[in-house]
Short mmCIF file of C-alpha atoms (C1' of nucleotides) in Angstrom, two decimals:
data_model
loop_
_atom_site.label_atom_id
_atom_site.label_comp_id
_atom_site.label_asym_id
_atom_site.label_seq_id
_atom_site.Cartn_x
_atom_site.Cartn_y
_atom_site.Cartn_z
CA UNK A 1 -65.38 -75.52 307.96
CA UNK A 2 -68.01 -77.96 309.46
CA UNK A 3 -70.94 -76.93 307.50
CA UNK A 4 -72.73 -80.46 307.11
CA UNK A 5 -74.78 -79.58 304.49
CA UNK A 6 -77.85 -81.08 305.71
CA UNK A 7 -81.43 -81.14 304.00
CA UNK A 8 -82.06 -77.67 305.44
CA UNK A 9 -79.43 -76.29 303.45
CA UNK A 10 -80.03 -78.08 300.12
CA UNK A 11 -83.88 -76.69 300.55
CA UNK A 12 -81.95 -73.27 300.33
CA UNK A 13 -79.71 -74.25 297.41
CA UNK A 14 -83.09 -75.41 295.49
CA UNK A 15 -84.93 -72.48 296.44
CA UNK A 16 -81.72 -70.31 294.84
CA UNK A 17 -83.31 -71.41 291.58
CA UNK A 18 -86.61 -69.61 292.26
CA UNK A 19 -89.74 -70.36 294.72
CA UNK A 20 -90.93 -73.84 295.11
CA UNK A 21 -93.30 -75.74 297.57
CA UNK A 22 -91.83 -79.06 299.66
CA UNK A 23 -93.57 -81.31 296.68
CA UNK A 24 -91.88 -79.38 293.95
CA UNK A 25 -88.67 -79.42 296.30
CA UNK A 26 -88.51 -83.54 296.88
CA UNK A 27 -89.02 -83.68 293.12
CA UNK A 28 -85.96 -81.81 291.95
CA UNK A 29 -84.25 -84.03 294.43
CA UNK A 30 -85.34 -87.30 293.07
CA UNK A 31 -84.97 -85.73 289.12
CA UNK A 32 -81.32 -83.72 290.11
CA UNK A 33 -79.76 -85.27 293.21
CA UNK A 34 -81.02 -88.63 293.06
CA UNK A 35 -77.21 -90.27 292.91
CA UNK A 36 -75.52 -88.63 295.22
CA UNK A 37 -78.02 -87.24 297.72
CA UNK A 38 -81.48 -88.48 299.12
CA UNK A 39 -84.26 -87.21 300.99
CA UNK A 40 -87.87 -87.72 301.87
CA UNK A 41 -90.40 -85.39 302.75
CA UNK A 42 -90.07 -86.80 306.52
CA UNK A 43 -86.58 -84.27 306.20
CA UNK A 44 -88.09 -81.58 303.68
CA UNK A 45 -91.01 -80.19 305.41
CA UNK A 46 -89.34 -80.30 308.90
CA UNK A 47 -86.97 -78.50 307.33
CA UNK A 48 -88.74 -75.74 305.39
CA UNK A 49 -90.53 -75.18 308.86
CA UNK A 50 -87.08 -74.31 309.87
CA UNK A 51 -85.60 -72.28 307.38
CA UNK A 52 -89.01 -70.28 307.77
CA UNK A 53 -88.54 -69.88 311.35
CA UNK A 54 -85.25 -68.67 311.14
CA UNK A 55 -85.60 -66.34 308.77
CA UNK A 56 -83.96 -67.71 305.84
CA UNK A 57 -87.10 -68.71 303.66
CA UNK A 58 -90.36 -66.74 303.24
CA UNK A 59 -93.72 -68.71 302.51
CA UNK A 60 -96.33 -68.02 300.88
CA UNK A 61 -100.04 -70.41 300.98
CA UNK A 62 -101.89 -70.77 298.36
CA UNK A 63 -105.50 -72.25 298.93
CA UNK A 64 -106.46 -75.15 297.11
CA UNK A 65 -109.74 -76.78 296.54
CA UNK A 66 -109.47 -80.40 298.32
CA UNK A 67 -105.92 -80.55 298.93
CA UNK A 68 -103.69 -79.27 301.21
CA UNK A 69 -102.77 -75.05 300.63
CA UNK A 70 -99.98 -75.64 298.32
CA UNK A 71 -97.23 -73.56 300.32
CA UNK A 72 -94.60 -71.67 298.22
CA UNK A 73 -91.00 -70.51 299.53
CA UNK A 74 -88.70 -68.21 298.80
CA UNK A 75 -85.67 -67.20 299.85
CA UNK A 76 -85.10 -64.42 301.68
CA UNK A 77 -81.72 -62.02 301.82
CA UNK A 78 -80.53 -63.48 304.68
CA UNK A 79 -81.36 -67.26 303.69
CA UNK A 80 -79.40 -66.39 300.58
CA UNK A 81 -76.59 -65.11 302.55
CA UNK A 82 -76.57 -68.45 304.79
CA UNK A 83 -76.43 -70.70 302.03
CA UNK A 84 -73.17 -68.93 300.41
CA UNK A 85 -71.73 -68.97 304.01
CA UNK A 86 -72.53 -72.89 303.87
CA UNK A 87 -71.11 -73.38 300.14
CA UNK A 88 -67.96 -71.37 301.60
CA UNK A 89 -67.70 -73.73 304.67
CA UNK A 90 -68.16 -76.85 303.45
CA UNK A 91 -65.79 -79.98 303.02
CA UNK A 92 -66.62 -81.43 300.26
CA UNK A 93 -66.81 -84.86 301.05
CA UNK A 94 -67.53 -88.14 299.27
CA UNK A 95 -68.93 -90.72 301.03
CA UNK A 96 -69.93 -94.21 299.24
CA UNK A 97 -72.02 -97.01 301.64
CA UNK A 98 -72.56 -99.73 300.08
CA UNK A 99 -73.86 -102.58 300.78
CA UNK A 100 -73.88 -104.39 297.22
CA UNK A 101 -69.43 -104.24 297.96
CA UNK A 102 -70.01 -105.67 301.15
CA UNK A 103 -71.90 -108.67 299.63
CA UNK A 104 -69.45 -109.19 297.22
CA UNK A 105 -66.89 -108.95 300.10
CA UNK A 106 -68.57 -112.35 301.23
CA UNK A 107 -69.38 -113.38 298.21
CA UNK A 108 -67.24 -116.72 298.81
CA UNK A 109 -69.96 -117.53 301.60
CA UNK A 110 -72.90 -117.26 299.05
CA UNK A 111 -74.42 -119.79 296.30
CA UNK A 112 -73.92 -118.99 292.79
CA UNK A 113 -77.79 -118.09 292.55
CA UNK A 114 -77.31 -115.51 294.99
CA UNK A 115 -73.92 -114.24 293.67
CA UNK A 116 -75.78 -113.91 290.12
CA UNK A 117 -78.89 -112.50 291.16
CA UNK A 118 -76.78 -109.68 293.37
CA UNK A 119 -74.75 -108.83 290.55
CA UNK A 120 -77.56 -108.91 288.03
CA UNK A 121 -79.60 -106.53 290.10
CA UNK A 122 -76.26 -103.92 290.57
CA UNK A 123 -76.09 -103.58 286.97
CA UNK A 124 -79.69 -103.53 286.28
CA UNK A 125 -79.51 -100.58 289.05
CA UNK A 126 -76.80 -98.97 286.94
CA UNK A 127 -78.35 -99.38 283.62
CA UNK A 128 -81.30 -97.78 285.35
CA UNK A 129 -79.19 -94.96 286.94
CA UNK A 130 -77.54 -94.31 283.38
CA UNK A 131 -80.89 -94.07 281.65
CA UNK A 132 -82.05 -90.95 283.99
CA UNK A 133 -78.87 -89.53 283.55
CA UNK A 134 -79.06 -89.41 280.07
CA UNK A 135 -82.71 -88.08 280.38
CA UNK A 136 -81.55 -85.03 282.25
CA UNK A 137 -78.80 -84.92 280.02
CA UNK A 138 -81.15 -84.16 276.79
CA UNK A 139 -82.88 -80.89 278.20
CA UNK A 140 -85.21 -82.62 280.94
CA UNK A 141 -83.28 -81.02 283.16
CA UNK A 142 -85.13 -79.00 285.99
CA UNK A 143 -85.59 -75.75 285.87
CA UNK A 144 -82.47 -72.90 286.61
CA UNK A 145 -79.90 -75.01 286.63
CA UNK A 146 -78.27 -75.15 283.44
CA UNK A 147 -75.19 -74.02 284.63
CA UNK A 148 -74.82 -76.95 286.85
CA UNK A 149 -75.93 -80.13 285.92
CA UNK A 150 -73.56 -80.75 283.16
CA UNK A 151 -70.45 -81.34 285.42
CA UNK A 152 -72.80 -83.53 288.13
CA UNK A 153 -74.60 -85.53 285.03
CA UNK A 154 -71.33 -85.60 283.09
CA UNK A 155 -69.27 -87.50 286.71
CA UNK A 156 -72.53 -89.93 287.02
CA UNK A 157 -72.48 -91.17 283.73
CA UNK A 158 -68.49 -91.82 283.45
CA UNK A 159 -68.58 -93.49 287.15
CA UNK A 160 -71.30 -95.23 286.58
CA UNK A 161 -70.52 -96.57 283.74
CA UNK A 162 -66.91 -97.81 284.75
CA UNK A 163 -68.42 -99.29 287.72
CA UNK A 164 -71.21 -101.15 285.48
CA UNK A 165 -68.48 -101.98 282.86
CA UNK A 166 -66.44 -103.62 286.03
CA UNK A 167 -69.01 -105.46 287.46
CA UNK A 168 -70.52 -106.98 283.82
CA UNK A 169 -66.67 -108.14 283.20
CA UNK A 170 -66.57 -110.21 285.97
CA UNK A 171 -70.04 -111.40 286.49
CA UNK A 172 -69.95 -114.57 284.76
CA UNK A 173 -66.23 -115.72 286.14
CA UNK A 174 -67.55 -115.04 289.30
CA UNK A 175 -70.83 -116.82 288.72
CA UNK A 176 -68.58 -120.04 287.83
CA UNK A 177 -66.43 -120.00 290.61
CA UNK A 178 -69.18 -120.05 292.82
CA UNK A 179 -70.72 -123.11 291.02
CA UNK A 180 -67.75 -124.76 291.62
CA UNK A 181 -67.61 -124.02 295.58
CA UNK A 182 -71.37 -125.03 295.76
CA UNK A 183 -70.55 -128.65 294.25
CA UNK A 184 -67.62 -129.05 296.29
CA UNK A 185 -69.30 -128.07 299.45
CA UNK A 186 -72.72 -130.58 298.63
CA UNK A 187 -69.55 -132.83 297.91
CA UNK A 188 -67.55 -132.45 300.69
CA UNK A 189 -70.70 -132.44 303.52
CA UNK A 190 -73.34 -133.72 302.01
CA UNK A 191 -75.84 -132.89 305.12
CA UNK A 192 -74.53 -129.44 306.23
CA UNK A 193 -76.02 -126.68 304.33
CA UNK A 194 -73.67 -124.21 305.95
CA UNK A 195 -70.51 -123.15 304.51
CA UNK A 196 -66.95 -124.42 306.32
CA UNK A 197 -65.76 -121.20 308.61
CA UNK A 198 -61.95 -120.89 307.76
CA UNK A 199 -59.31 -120.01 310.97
CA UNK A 200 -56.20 -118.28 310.44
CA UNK A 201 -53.62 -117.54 312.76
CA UNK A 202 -53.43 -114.11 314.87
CA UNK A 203 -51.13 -111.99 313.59
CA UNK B 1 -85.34 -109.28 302.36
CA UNK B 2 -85.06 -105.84 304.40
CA UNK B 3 -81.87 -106.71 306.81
CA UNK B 4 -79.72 -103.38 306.73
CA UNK B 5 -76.70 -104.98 306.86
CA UNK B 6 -75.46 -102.50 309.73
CA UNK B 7 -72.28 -102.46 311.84
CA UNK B 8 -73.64 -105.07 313.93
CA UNK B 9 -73.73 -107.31 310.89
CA UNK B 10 -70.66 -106.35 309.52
CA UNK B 11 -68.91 -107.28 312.84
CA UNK B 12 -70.18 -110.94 312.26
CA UNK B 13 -68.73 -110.76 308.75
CA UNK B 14 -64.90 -109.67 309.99
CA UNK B 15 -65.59 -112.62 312.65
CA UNK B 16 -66.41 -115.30 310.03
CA UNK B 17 -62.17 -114.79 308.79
CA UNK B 18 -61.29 -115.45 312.71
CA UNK B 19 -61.31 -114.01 316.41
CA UNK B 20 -60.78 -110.65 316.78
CA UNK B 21 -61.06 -107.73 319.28
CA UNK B 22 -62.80 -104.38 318.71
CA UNK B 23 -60.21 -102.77 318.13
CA UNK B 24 -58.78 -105.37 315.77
CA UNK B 25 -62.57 -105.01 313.90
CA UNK B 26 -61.92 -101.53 313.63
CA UNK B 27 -58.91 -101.42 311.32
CA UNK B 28 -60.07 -104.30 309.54
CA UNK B 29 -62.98 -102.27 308.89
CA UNK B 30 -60.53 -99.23 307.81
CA UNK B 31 -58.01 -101.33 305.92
CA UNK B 32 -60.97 -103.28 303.98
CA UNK B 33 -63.95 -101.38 303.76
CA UNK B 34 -62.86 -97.93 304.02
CA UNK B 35 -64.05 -96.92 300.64
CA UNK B 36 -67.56 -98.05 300.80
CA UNK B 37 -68.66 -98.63 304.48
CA UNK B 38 -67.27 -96.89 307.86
CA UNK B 39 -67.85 -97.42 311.43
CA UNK B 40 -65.82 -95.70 314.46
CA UNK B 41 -65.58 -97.50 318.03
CA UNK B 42 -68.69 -95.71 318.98
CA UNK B 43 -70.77 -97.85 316.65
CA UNK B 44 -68.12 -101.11 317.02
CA UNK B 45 -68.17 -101.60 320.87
CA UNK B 46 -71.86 -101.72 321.08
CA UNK B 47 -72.49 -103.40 318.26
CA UNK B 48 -70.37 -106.35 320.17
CA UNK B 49 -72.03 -105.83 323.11
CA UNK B 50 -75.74 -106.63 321.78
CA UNK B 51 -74.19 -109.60 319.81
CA UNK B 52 -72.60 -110.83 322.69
CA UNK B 53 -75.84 -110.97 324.55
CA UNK B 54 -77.62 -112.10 321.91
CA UNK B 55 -75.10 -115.50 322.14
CA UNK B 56 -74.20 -114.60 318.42
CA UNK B 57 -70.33 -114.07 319.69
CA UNK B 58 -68.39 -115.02 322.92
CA UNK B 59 -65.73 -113.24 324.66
CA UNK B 60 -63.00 -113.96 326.19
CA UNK B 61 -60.96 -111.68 328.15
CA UNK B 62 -57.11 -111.57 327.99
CA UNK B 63 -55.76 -109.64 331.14
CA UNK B 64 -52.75 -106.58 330.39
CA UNK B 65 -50.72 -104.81 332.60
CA UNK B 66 -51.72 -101.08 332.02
CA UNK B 67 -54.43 -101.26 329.83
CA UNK B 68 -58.13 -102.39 329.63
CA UNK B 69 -58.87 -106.08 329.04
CA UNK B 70 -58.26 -107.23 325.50
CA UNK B 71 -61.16 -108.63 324.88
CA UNK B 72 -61.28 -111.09 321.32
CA UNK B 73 -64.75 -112.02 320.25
CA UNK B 74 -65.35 -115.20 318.24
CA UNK B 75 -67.92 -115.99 316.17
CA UNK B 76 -70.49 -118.92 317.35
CA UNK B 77 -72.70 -121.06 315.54
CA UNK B 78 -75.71 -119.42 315.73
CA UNK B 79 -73.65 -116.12 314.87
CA UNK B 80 -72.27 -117.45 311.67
CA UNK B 81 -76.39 -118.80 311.02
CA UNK B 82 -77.26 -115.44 311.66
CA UNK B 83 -74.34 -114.01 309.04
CA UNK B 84 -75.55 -116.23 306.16
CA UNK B 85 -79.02 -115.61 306.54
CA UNK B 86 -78.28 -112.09 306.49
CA UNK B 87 -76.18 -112.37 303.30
CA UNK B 88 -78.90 -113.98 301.62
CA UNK B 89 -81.75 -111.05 302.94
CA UNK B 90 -79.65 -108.32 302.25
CA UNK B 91 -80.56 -106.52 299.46
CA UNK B 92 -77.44 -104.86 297.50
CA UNK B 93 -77.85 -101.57 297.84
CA UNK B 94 -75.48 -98.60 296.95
CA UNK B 95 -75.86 -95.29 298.08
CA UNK B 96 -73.66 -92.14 297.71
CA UNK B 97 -73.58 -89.31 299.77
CA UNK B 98 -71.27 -86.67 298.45
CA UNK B 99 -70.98 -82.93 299.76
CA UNK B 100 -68.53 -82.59 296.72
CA UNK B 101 -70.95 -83.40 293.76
CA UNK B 102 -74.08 -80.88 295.79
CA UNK B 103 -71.26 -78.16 296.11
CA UNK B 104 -70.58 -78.64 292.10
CA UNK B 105 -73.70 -78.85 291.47
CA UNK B 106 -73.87 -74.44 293.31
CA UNK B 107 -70.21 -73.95 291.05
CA UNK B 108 -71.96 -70.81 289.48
CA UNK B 109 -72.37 -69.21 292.97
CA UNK B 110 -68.73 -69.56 294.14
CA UNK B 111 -66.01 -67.98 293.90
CA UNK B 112 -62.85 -69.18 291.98
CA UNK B 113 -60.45 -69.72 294.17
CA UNK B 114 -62.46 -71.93 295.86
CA UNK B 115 -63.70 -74.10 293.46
CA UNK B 116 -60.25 -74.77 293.06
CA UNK B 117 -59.99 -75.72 295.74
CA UNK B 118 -62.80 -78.23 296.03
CA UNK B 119 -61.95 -79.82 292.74
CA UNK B 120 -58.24 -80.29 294.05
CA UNK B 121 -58.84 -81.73 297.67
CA UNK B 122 -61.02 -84.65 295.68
CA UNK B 123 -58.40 -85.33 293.48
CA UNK B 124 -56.11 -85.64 295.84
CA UNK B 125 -58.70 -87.58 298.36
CA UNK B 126 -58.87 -89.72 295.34
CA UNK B 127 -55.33 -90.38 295.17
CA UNK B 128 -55.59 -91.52 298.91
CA UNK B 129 -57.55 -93.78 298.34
CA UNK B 130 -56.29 -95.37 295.52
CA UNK B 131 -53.02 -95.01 296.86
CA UNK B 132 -54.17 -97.28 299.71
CA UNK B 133 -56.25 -99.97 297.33
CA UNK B 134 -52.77 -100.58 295.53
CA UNK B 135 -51.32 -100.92 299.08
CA UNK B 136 -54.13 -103.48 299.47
CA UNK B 137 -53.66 -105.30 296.49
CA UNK B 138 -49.96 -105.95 296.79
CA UNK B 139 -50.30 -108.55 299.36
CA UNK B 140 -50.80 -106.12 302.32
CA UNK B 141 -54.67 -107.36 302.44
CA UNK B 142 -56.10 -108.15 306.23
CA UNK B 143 -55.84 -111.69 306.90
CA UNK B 144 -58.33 -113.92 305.92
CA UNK B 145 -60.00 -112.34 302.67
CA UNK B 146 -57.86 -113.42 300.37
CA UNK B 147 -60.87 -114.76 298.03
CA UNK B 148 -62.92 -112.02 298.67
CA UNK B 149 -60.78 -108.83 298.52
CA UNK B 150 -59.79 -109.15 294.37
CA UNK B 151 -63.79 -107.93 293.23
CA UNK B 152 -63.66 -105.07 295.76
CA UNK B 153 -60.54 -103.77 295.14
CA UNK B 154 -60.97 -103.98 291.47
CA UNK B 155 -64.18 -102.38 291.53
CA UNK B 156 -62.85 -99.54 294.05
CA UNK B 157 -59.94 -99.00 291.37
CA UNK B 158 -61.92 -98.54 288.19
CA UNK B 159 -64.49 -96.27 289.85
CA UNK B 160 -61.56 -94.20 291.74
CA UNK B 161 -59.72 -94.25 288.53
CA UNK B 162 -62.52 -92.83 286.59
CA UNK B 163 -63.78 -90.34 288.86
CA UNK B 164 -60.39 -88.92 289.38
CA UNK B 165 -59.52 -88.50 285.82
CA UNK B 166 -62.91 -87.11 285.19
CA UNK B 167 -62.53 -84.84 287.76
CA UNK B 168 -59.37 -84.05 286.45
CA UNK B 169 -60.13 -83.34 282.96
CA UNK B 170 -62.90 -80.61 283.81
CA UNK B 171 -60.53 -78.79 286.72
CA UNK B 172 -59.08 -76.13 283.98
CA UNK B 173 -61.69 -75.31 282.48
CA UNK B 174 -64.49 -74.83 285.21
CA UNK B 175 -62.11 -72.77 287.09
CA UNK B 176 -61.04 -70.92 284.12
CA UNK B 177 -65.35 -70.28 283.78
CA UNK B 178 -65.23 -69.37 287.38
CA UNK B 179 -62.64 -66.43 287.17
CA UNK B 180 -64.69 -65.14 284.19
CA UNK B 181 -67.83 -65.35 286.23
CA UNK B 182 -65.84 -63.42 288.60
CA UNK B 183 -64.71 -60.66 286.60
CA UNK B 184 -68.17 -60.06 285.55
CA UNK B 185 -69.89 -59.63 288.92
CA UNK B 186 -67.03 -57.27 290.21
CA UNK B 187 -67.53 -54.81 287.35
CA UNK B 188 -71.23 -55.29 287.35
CA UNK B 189 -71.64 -54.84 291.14
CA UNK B 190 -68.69 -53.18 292.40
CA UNK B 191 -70.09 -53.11 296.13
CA UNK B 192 -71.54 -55.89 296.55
CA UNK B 193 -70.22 -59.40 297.18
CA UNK B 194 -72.42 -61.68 296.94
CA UNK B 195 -73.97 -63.32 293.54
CA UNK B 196 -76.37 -61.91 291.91
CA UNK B 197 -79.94 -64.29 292.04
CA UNK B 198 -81.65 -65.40 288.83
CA UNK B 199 -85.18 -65.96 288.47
CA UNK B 200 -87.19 -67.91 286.59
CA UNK B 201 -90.81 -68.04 285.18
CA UNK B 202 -92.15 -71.25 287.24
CA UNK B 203 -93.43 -73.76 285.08
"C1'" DA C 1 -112.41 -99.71 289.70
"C1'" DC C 2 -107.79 -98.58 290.39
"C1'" DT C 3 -103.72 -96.12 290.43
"C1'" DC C 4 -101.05 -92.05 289.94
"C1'" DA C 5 -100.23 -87.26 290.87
"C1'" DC C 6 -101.07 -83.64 293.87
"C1'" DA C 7 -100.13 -81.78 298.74
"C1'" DT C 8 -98.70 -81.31 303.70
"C1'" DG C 9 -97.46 -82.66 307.84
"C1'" DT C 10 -96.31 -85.50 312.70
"C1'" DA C 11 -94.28 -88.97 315.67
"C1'" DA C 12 -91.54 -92.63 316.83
"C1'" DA C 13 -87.87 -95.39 316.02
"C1'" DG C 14 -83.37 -96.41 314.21
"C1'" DA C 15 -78.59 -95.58 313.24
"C1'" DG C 16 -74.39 -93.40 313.34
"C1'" DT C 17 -71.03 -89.66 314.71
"C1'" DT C 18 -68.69 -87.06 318.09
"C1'" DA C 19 -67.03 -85.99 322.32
"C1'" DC C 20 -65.86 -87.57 326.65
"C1'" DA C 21 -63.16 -90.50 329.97
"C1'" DT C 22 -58.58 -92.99 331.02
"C1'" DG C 23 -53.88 -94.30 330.60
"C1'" DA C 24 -49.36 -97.11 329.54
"C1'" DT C 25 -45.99 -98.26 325.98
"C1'" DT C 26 -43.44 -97.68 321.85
"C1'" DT C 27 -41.72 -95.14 318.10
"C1'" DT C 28 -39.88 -90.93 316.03
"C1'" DA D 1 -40.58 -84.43 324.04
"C1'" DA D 2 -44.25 -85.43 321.09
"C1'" DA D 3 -46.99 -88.43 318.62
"C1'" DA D 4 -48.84 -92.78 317.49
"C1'" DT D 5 -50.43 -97.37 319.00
"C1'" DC D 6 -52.80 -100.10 321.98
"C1'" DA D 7 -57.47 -100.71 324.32
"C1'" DT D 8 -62.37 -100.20 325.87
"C1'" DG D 9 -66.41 -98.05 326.67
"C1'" DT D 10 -70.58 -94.39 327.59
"C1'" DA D 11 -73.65 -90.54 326.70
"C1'" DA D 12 -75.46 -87.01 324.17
"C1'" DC D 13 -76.55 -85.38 319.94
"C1'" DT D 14 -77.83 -85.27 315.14
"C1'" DC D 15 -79.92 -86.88 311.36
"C1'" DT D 16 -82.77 -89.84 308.57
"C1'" DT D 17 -86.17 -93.24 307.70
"C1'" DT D 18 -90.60 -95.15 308.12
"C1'" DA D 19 -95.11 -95.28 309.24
"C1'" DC D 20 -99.07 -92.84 310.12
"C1'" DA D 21 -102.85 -89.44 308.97
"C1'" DT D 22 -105.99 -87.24 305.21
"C1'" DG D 23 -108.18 -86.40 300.89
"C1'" DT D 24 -109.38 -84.91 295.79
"C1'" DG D 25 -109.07 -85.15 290.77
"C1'" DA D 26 -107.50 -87.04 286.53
"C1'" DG D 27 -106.15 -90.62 283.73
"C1'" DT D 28 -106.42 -95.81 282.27
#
DNA sequence: ACTCACATGTAAAGAGTTACATGATTTT
DNA sequence: AAAATCATGTAACTCTTTACATGTGAGT
């Protein structure tokens, strides 16, 4: 049970849907996985190059005029095998880095320009989140995985909407607070630009 | 406007509420940010290092009988320059990871039981956390980020609150889909275990 | 003319996690 | 008697990101 469920398996969990090439690969990421997993093709071709050595996909090139042989896998018996093993082994964690909370953590330490631009750009980032979602949601979705997408679309859109929701509801108290520090702080020292660092006493 | 706002930043940020050892960083960092950044001592203690030689912290060492030096770190001027110019370059980025949304996204391929599994352990990882953000909100918050702590815990809340539930509603239902899906493939392929693979025409 | 889509790959750098290494004191 | 808390640090490993390297054809 320590599976990590890299890149190198997620190839094989695309591939379960049917042959694909690294290109067609990174693209199902960005259209499927895009909220909750990323990944370049620095990470997808090293890792098809992998799976192929080991075994667990097949490829087959096709020869292109003036591009690159366009370079088709497939999983194999054994890859499929591997990738069940992997869905069987691993935790299913939930990890969440953001930096947008750790802003807002300091938010106290910013102006109101930067507080309002931060928040702005978070829900603009939703709003743009939301808007794929609901593309995939009406039949865009990629190809062999019906069966899936309408639990993974159905959690983005709730989520993210709550956490847009949250963040438009307190925008524009937030916003005036911050006014209110700035004038007291051009008030209080007019020269300093910094803000006053606050002690407290060691536990 | 590309700082990455990593653990070495972050340290500067749990110095700007007051002196503090690693180890004292380390549960602020698990008490406060838990639910949307992590950092162990093997990121912490280095991270306090470079700032230290980069005159962005001092030291000071506090002697003990028995165990290493306690050493608190306090922010300096230049530090606290180099916190708010960070705070105004980082851009507010959110990212999740999540193992649980790729394995529900490969639901069809698993067995019952443990999708049932899956789905329970995030609820109840869920509960954790929001267990702990209630904790947090009733006064129990680290010193120091009084101000700061409402918008994050708020925000953790909603989103926690929503995923759970959503989470939640499906449970029944998928794994009621899953022990059909299981029933099937047992009478259609008595001897063999593993799922059957679908194929599809490629575009 | 310019940009987007197609198409694959390498190399270096950056960042974080995990395991190791050590050990007393306090709580259960 | 066991487990948790206090307390710091290093080294190896893993993984990802970013930049580099190359080039055509189709659409605007």
């Amino acid at each position: 049970m320590s599976a990590s469920l890299d890149v190198k398996t997620l190839c094989l969990g695309v591939l379960s849907h049917g042959p694909a090439s690294g290109y067609d690969i990174k693209k199902y990421f960005e259209q499927t996985f895009s909220h909750f997993y990323l990944a370049g093709y620095g990470s997808i071709y090293p890792a098809l190059a992998e799976l192929a050595a080991a075994g667990f996909v097949s490829c087959e090139a096709h020869s292109q005029t003036g591009r690159p042989d366009r370079k088709v896998y497939r999983l194999t018996d054994s890859g499929r095998h591997h990738f069940l093993d992997a869905l069987a082994e691993t935790e299913p964690n939930h990890k969440v880095r953001s930096e947008f909370l750790v802003l807002m953590h300091f938010a106290h330490l910013m102006p109101a320009e930067r507080l309002a631009t931060i928040l702005d750009e978070r829900i603009a980032g939703f709003d743009r989140d939301l808007a794929m979602l609901d593309g995939l949601t009406r039949g865009a979705a990629a190809p062999g995985c019906a069966d899936a997408a309408p639990f993974c679309a159905g959690y983005g859109q709730v989520v993210l909407r709550a956490a847009r929701d949250y963040i438009a509801s307190q925008r524009d108290r937030l916003v005036a607070e911050a006014r209110q520090r700035d004038a007291h702080r051009t008030a209080d020292t007019p020269t300093a630009a910094a803000a006053p660092q606050r002690r407290h006493t060691g536990t």
